[in-house]
Tab-separated table of C-alpha atoms in Angstrom:
chain	number	residue	atom	x	y	z
A	1	MET	CA	0.000	0.000	0.000
A	2	ASN	CA	1.304	3.434	-0.954
A	3	GLU	CA	0.807	5.711	2.019
A	4	LYS	CA	1.561	8.855	0.022
A	5	ILE	CA	-1.406	10.994	-0.817
A	6	ALA	CA	-1.700	13.800	-3.347
A	7	PRO	CA	-2.319	17.175	-1.717
A	8	ALA	CA	-5.264	17.608	-4.118
A	9	ASN	CA	-7.222	15.181	-1.942
A	10	PHE	CA	-7.283	17.886	0.759
A	11	PRO	CA	-8.237	21.549	0.714
A	12	ASP	CA	-5.317	23.577	-0.591
A	13	THR	CA	-3.005	25.075	2.009
A	14	PRO	CA	-1.449	28.350	0.849
A	15	ALA	CA	2.328	28.626	0.894
A	16	VAL	CA	3.592	30.882	3.693
A	17	THR	CA	6.602	33.144	4.064
A	18	LEU	CA	8.485	32.521	7.308
A	19	GLU	CA	11.314	34.342	8.997
A	20	ILE	CA	13.933	31.678	9.756
A	21	ASN	CA	17.187	32.782	11.372
A	22	GLY	CA	16.765	36.276	9.964
A	23	GLU	CA	15.961	35.116	6.425
A	24	SER	CA	12.628	34.963	4.592
A	25	LYS	CA	11.785	31.411	3.539
A	26	ILE	CA	8.803	30.101	1.573
A	27	PHE	CA	7.240	26.921	2.908
A	28	ASP	CA	4.555	25.039	0.995
A	29	VAL	CA	3.293	22.039	2.943
A	30	ASP	CA	1.383	20.839	-0.145
A	31	ASP	CA	4.567	20.502	-2.208
A	32	GLU	CA	5.704	16.895	-2.139
A	33	ALA	CA	9.339	18.038	-2.183
A	34	LEU	CA	10.592	19.060	1.250
A	35	PRO	CA	12.850	22.150	0.997
A	36	ASP	CA	16.548	21.492	1.594
A	37	TRP	CA	16.678	24.129	4.337
A	38	VAL	CA	14.045	22.172	6.261
A	39	GLU	CA	15.475	18.712	5.622
A	40	GLY	CA	19.036	19.722	6.392
A	41	GLY	CA	18.255	21.752	9.487
A	42	ALA	CA	15.532	19.687	11.138
A	43	LEU	CA	17.543	17.651	13.637
A	44	THR	CA	19.831	20.433	14.827
A	45	SER	CA	17.236	23.232	14.801
A	46	GLY	CA	16.687	25.162	18.000
A	47	ASP	CA	20.310	24.527	19.050
A	48	TYR	CA	19.644	20.812	19.503
A	49	PRO	CA	22.830	19.332	21.027
A	50	TYR	CA	23.184	16.208	18.847
A	51	GLU	CA	24.000	16.117	15.138
A	52	LYS	CA	22.794	12.551	14.613
A	53	ALA	CA	19.738	10.676	15.831
A	54	LEU	CA	20.207	7.882	18.353
A	55	LYS	CA	20.880	4.584	16.610
A	56	LYS	CA	17.904	2.242	16.434
A	57	ALA	CA	19.711	-0.683	18.083
A	58	GLU	CA	20.776	1.416	21.073
A	59	PHE	CA	17.283	2.839	21.365
A	60	GLU	CA	15.656	-0.599	21.346
A	61	ASP	CA	18.075	-2.034	23.912
A	62	THR	CA	17.551	0.910	26.242
A	63	MET	CA	13.802	0.897	25.813
A	64	LEU	CA	13.600	-2.808	26.662
A	65	ALA	CA	15.210	-2.169	30.051
A	66	LEU	CA	12.957	0.828	30.664
A	67	GLN	CA	9.825	-1.123	29.718
A	68	VAL	CA	10.703	-3.753	32.324
A	69	GLU	CA	10.965	-0.993	34.917
A	70	LEU	CA	7.629	0.494	33.857
A	71	VAL	CA	5.963	-2.879	34.413
A	72	ARG	CA	7.552	-2.997	37.887
A	73	LEU	CA	6.208	0.493	38.537
A	74	GLN	CA	2.717	-0.569	37.547
A	75	GLU	CA	2.887	-3.609	39.822
A	76	TRP	CA	3.917	-1.326	42.681
A	77	LEU	CA	0.977	0.961	41.942
A	78	LYS	CA	-1.331	-2.042	42.033
A	79	THR	CA	0.048	-3.162	45.392
A	80	THR	CA	0.201	0.225	47.094
A	81	GLY	CA	-2.723	2.062	45.528
A	82	GLU	CA	-0.462	4.987	44.628
A	83	ARG	CA	-1.523	7.233	41.732
A	84	VAL	CA	0.458	8.817	38.890
A	85	MET	CA	-0.617	11.625	36.563
A	86	ILE	CA	1.527	12.930	33.701
A	87	LEU	CA	0.680	15.944	31.550
A	88	PHE	CA	2.269	16.120	28.104
A	89	GLU	CA	2.451	19.513	26.463
A	90	GLY	CA	4.421	21.028	23.606
A	91	ARG	CA	4.050	22.698	20.256
A	92	ASP	CA	2.091	20.944	17.520
A	93	ALA	CA	4.064	17.947	16.205
A	94	ALA	CA	6.325	17.843	19.277
A	95	GLY	CA	5.776	14.094	19.650
A	96	LYS	CA	3.328	13.932	22.542
A	97	GLY	CA	1.245	11.059	21.187
A	98	GLY	CA	4.236	8.935	20.233
A	99	THR	CA	5.923	9.450	23.588
A	100	ILE	CA	2.749	8.505	25.428
A	101	ALA	CA	2.395	5.399	23.264
A	102	ALA	CA	5.988	4.383	24.080
A	103	LEU	CA	5.355	4.913	27.778
A	104	ARG	CA	2.185	2.806	27.778
A	105	GLU	CA	3.314	0.163	25.284
A	106	ASN	CA	3.606	-2.736	27.751
A	107	LEU	CA	1.383	-1.501	30.569
A	108	ASN	CA	-1.976	-2.989	31.451
A	109	PRO	CA	-4.487	-0.610	29.829
A	110	ARG	CA	-7.011	-1.299	32.576
A	111	THR	CA	-4.982	0.834	34.973
A	112	ALA	CA	-2.889	2.880	32.541
A	113	ARG	CA	-5.187	5.309	30.742
A	114	ASN	CA	-4.559	8.090	28.264
A	115	VAL	CA	-6.788	11.161	28.114
A	116	ALA	CA	-7.005	13.225	24.916
A	117	LEU	CA	-10.028	15.480	25.164
A	118	PRO	CA	-11.710	17.189	22.193
A	119	LYS	CA	-12.700	20.845	22.287
A	120	PRO	CA	-15.175	21.623	25.118
A	121	SER	CA	-18.826	20.881	24.524
A	122	GLU	CA	-21.486	23.520	25.107
A	123	VAL	CA	-22.139	22.041	28.544
A	124	GLU	CA	-18.426	22.005	29.421
A	125	GLN	CA	-18.055	25.619	28.329
A	126	GLY	CA	-20.497	26.530	31.086
A	127	GLN	CA	-18.551	24.660	33.779
A	128	TRP	CA	-15.574	25.537	35.932
A	129	TYR	CA	-12.631	25.455	33.547
A	130	PHE	CA	-10.817	22.581	35.286
A	131	GLN	CA	-13.941	20.474	35.770
A	132	ARG	CA	-13.758	18.323	32.655
A	133	TYR	CA	-10.152	17.413	33.414
A	134	VAL	CA	-10.797	16.464	37.048
A	135	ALA	CA	-13.303	13.861	35.867
A	136	HIS	CA	-10.390	11.908	34.343
A	137	PHE	CA	-7.987	12.028	37.289
A	138	PRO	CA	-6.494	8.701	38.435
A	139	THR	CA	-8.176	6.582	41.010
A	140	ARG	CA	-6.398	4.050	43.235
A	141	SER	CA	-3.504	2.242	41.468
A	142	GLU	CA	-3.886	4.123	38.188
A	143	LEU	CA	-1.376	5.828	35.909
A	144	VAL	CA	-3.029	8.472	33.727
A	145	THR	CA	-1.420	10.429	30.910
A	146	PHE	CA	-2.911	13.586	29.403
A	147	ASP	CA	-2.204	14.330	25.740
A	148	ARG	CA	-2.635	18.075	26.234
A	149	SER	CA	-4.335	19.365	29.339
A	150	TRP	CA	-5.702	22.460	31.038
A	151	TYR	CA	-2.615	24.238	29.712
A	152	ASN	CA	-4.466	24.673	26.425
A	153	ARG	CA	-5.589	27.932	27.973
A	154	ALA	CA	-2.014	29.156	28.403
A	155	GLY	CA	-1.036	28.164	24.862
A	156	VAL	CA	-3.318	27.762	21.875
A	157	GLU	CA	-6.330	29.446	23.495
A	158	ARG	CA	-4.295	32.517	24.351
A	159	VAL	CA	-2.375	32.717	21.062
A	160	MET	CA	-5.369	32.046	18.814
A	161	GLY	CA	-7.782	34.228	20.794
A	162	PHE	CA	-10.029	31.376	21.972
A	163	CYS	CA	-10.181	32.839	25.482
A	164	SER	CA	-10.460	36.385	26.756
A	165	PRO	CA	-7.577	38.180	28.516
A	166	GLU	CA	-9.632	37.974	31.728
A	167	GLN	CA	-10.073	34.199	31.386
A	168	TYR	CA	-6.350	33.819	30.726
A	169	GLU	CA	-5.377	35.844	33.799
A	170	GLN	CA	-7.823	33.958	35.999
A	171	PHE	CA	-6.382	30.663	34.783
A	172	MET	CA	-2.789	31.710	35.412
A	173	ASP	CA	-3.668	32.854	38.929
A	174	GLU	CA	-5.583	29.688	39.777
A	175	VAL	CA	-3.479	26.915	38.250
A	176	PRO	CA	-0.681	26.904	40.871
A	177	LEU	CA	-3.305	26.565	43.613
A	178	PHE	CA	-5.124	23.855	41.677
A	179	GLU	CA	-1.921	21.861	41.206
A	180	ARG	CA	-0.964	22.246	44.841
A	181	MET	CA	-4.203	20.441	45.714
A	182	ILE	CA	-3.298	17.623	43.307
A	183	VAL	CA	0.087	17.112	44.917
A	184	ARG	CA	-1.242	17.433	48.472
A	185	ASP	CA	-3.712	14.676	47.728
A	186	GLY	CA	-0.755	12.352	47.145
A	187	ILE	CA	-0.763	12.041	43.364
A	188	HIS	CA	2.667	11.666	41.754
A	189	PHE	CA	2.304	14.609	39.387
A	190	PHE	CA	4.458	15.377	36.332
A	191	LYS	CA	4.345	18.187	33.773
A	192	ILE	CA	6.363	17.364	30.653
A	193	TRP	CA	7.008	19.884	27.882
A	194	LEU	CA	8.396	18.419	24.651
A	195	GLU	CA	10.517	21.086	22.974
A	196	ILE	CA	11.285	21.052	19.231
A	197	GLY	CA	13.027	23.373	16.799
A	198	ARG	CA	11.174	25.204	14.076
A	199	GLU	CA	12.558	23.224	11.140
A	200	THR	CA	11.732	20.022	13.028
A	201	GLN	CA	8.123	21.124	13.323
A	202	LEU	CA	7.924	22.044	9.635
A	203	LYS	CA	9.346	18.662	8.596
A	204	ARG	CA	6.837	16.824	10.764
A	205	PHE	CA	3.976	18.928	9.402
A	206	HIS	CA	5.119	18.073	5.884
A	207	ASP	CA	5.342	14.368	6.730
A	208	ARG	CA	1.799	14.454	8.051
A	209	ARG	CA	0.390	16.370	5.116
A	210	GLN	CA	1.940	14.017	2.582
A	211	SER	CA	0.887	10.757	4.272
A	212	ILE	CA	-2.579	9.228	4.096
A	213	LEU	CA	-1.802	7.460	7.383
A	214	LYS	CA	-0.835	10.643	9.236
A	215	SER	CA	-2.906	13.295	7.479
A	216	TRP	CA	-5.566	13.238	10.188
A	217	LYS	CA	-2.986	14.763	12.546
A	218	PHE	CA	-2.698	17.900	10.400
A	219	SER	CA	-5.344	20.427	11.374
A	220	PRO	CA	-6.482	23.972	10.549
A	221	ILE	CA	-4.897	25.059	13.849
A	222	ASP	CA	-1.547	23.770	12.588
A	223	ILE	CA	-1.976	25.835	9.430
A	224	ALA	CA	-2.965	28.955	11.362
A	225	GLY	CA	-0.015	28.531	13.699
A	226	LEU	CA	2.655	28.285	10.989
A	227	THR	CA	3.379	32.022	11.140
A	228	ARG	CA	2.917	32.394	14.896
A	229	TRP	CA	6.036	30.663	16.171
A	230	ASP	CA	7.195	33.686	18.153
A	231	ASP	CA	3.749	34.168	19.715
A	232	TYR	CA	3.793	30.576	20.928
A	233	THR	CA	7.325	31.032	22.257
A	234	GLN	CA	6.242	34.038	24.299
A	235	ALA	CA	3.179	32.181	25.606
A	236	ARG	CA	5.339	29.175	26.537
A	237	ASN	CA	7.843	31.286	28.439
A	238	GLU	CA	5.187	33.175	30.370
A	239	MET	CA	3.500	29.883	31.195
A	240	PHE	CA	6.732	28.523	32.656
A	241	GLU	CA	7.333	31.720	34.597
A	242	ARG	CA	3.915	31.676	36.263
A	243	THR	CA	3.241	27.945	36.640
A	244	HIS	CA	6.649	26.353	37.286
A	245	SER	CA	6.740	25.718	41.027
A	246	GLU	CA	8.526	23.621	43.599
A	247	HIS	CA	5.466	21.425	44.108
A	248	ALA	CA	4.585	21.161	40.374
A	249	PRO	CA	7.689	21.847	38.270
A	250	TRP	CA	7.906	21.756	34.495
A	251	THR	CA	10.369	19.320	32.950
A	252	ILE	CA	11.569	20.261	29.473
A	253	VAL	CA	12.608	17.429	27.156
A	254	ARG	CA	14.285	18.458	23.917
A	255	SER	CA	12.579	16.303	21.308
A	256	ASN	CA	14.028	16.844	17.834
A	257	ASP	CA	15.194	13.227	18.110
A	258	LYS	CA	12.114	11.236	19.108
A	259	ARG	CA	14.169	8.287	20.327
A	260	ARG	CA	16.214	10.303	22.795
A	261	ALA	CA	13.088	12.138	23.929
A	262	ARG	CA	11.140	8.968	24.696
A	263	ILE	CA	14.014	7.533	26.678
A	264	ALA	CA	14.467	10.794	28.576
A	265	VAL	CA	10.791	11.070	29.546
A	266	ILE	CA	10.537	7.507	30.797
A	267	ARG	CA	13.801	7.784	32.718
A	268	HIS	CA	12.663	10.994	34.379
A	269	ILE	CA	9.455	9.414	35.623
A	270	LEU	CA	11.080	6.193	36.790
A	271	ARG	CA	13.815	8.051	38.656
A	272	ALA	CA	11.281	10.288	40.405
A	273	ILE	CA	9.068	7.562	41.891
A	274	PRO	CA	10.609	5.332	44.617
A	275	TYR	CA	8.790	2.134	43.656
A	276	GLU	CA	9.767	-1.215	45.124
A	277	GLY	CA	12.396	-3.140	43.163
A	278	ARG	CA	13.555	-0.117	41.192
A	279	ASP	CA	16.840	-0.751	39.342
A	280	LEU	CA	18.533	2.616	38.904
A	281	GLY	CA	21.336	1.000	36.949
A	282	ALA	CA	18.876	-0.313	34.371
A	283	ILE	CA	17.068	3.022	34.235
A	284	GLY	CA	20.241	4.960	33.563
A	285	GLU	CA	21.272	8.543	34.135
A	286	THR	CA	19.430	11.648	32.987
A	287	ASP	CA	20.961	13.319	29.932
A	288	PRO	CA	21.416	16.989	30.937
A	289	LYS	CA	21.700	17.969	27.270
A	290	ILE	CA	18.149	16.741	26.702
A	291	VAL	CA	16.349	17.283	30.012
A	292	ARG	CA	16.068	20.755	31.517
A	293	SER	CA	13.962	22.651	34.038
A	294	GLY	CA	11.095	24.937	33.117
A	295	ALA	CA	12.807	27.621	35.173
A	296	ASP	CA	15.523	27.786	32.495
A	297	TYR	CA	13.028	28.926	29.874
A	298	ALA	CA	10.849	31.286	31.891
A	299	VAL	CA	10.698	34.981	31.113
A	300	LYS	CA	12.302	36.926	33.940
């Protein structure tokens, strides 16, 4: 089966002019040919610290050891009743879904759930903003991942004008208090931001647009956001400044290389939870080139 699909099968997406490293570049996601400046700069964009992707064999060997540890973690959750909740955020095409899939690959889905909510219904729009998320929080022995979360309000809703300035300010004031309640209730709580460079994002958008298997991932919001990179950067930095806290810190994982990112996320979680039988040698050390604190990115 040929997974390529002609752009004519979709509504046309106009080419856009982007400012990349001080130069004007034309990017046409409908053109089957990926521009050289995107292809050549994707991996190292955004000052990514590695010039080559992690080799597949090394990735698979490392992931096998980490998957064993994840199963041990889930058994410990079952025995103790402890709860884990992990938010995954990042720009469009940052790799949230793939990282979540890697994390959950060998876990029992009965107690390892993923939450990916659609836009709020009319009823939900009339509720307390956090209400629809709370309904999906973990119960005893559960591990729950969120593929995007209440931080939509600090990112896409703010940048695209889907919330008012008053709603944004109320959210930013309330979220640290809300998350303090989560942590005080005993939930192991993680906030992961997957960070990618601009050329990486463009390459992944192009891959999605040109593939019949991935085209569903490419949305009008992606198109609208192509020229708003700097707006999203500013929103991200302000979000870190106002919501990174000692009780609910942001962990930044640089994700141009999906393999390194998936390893880094899983390691971070496994090293943070003192589950019975944990093998720190098998888990491995955190890569400081890949994993950083949200405090490093915040606007000061």
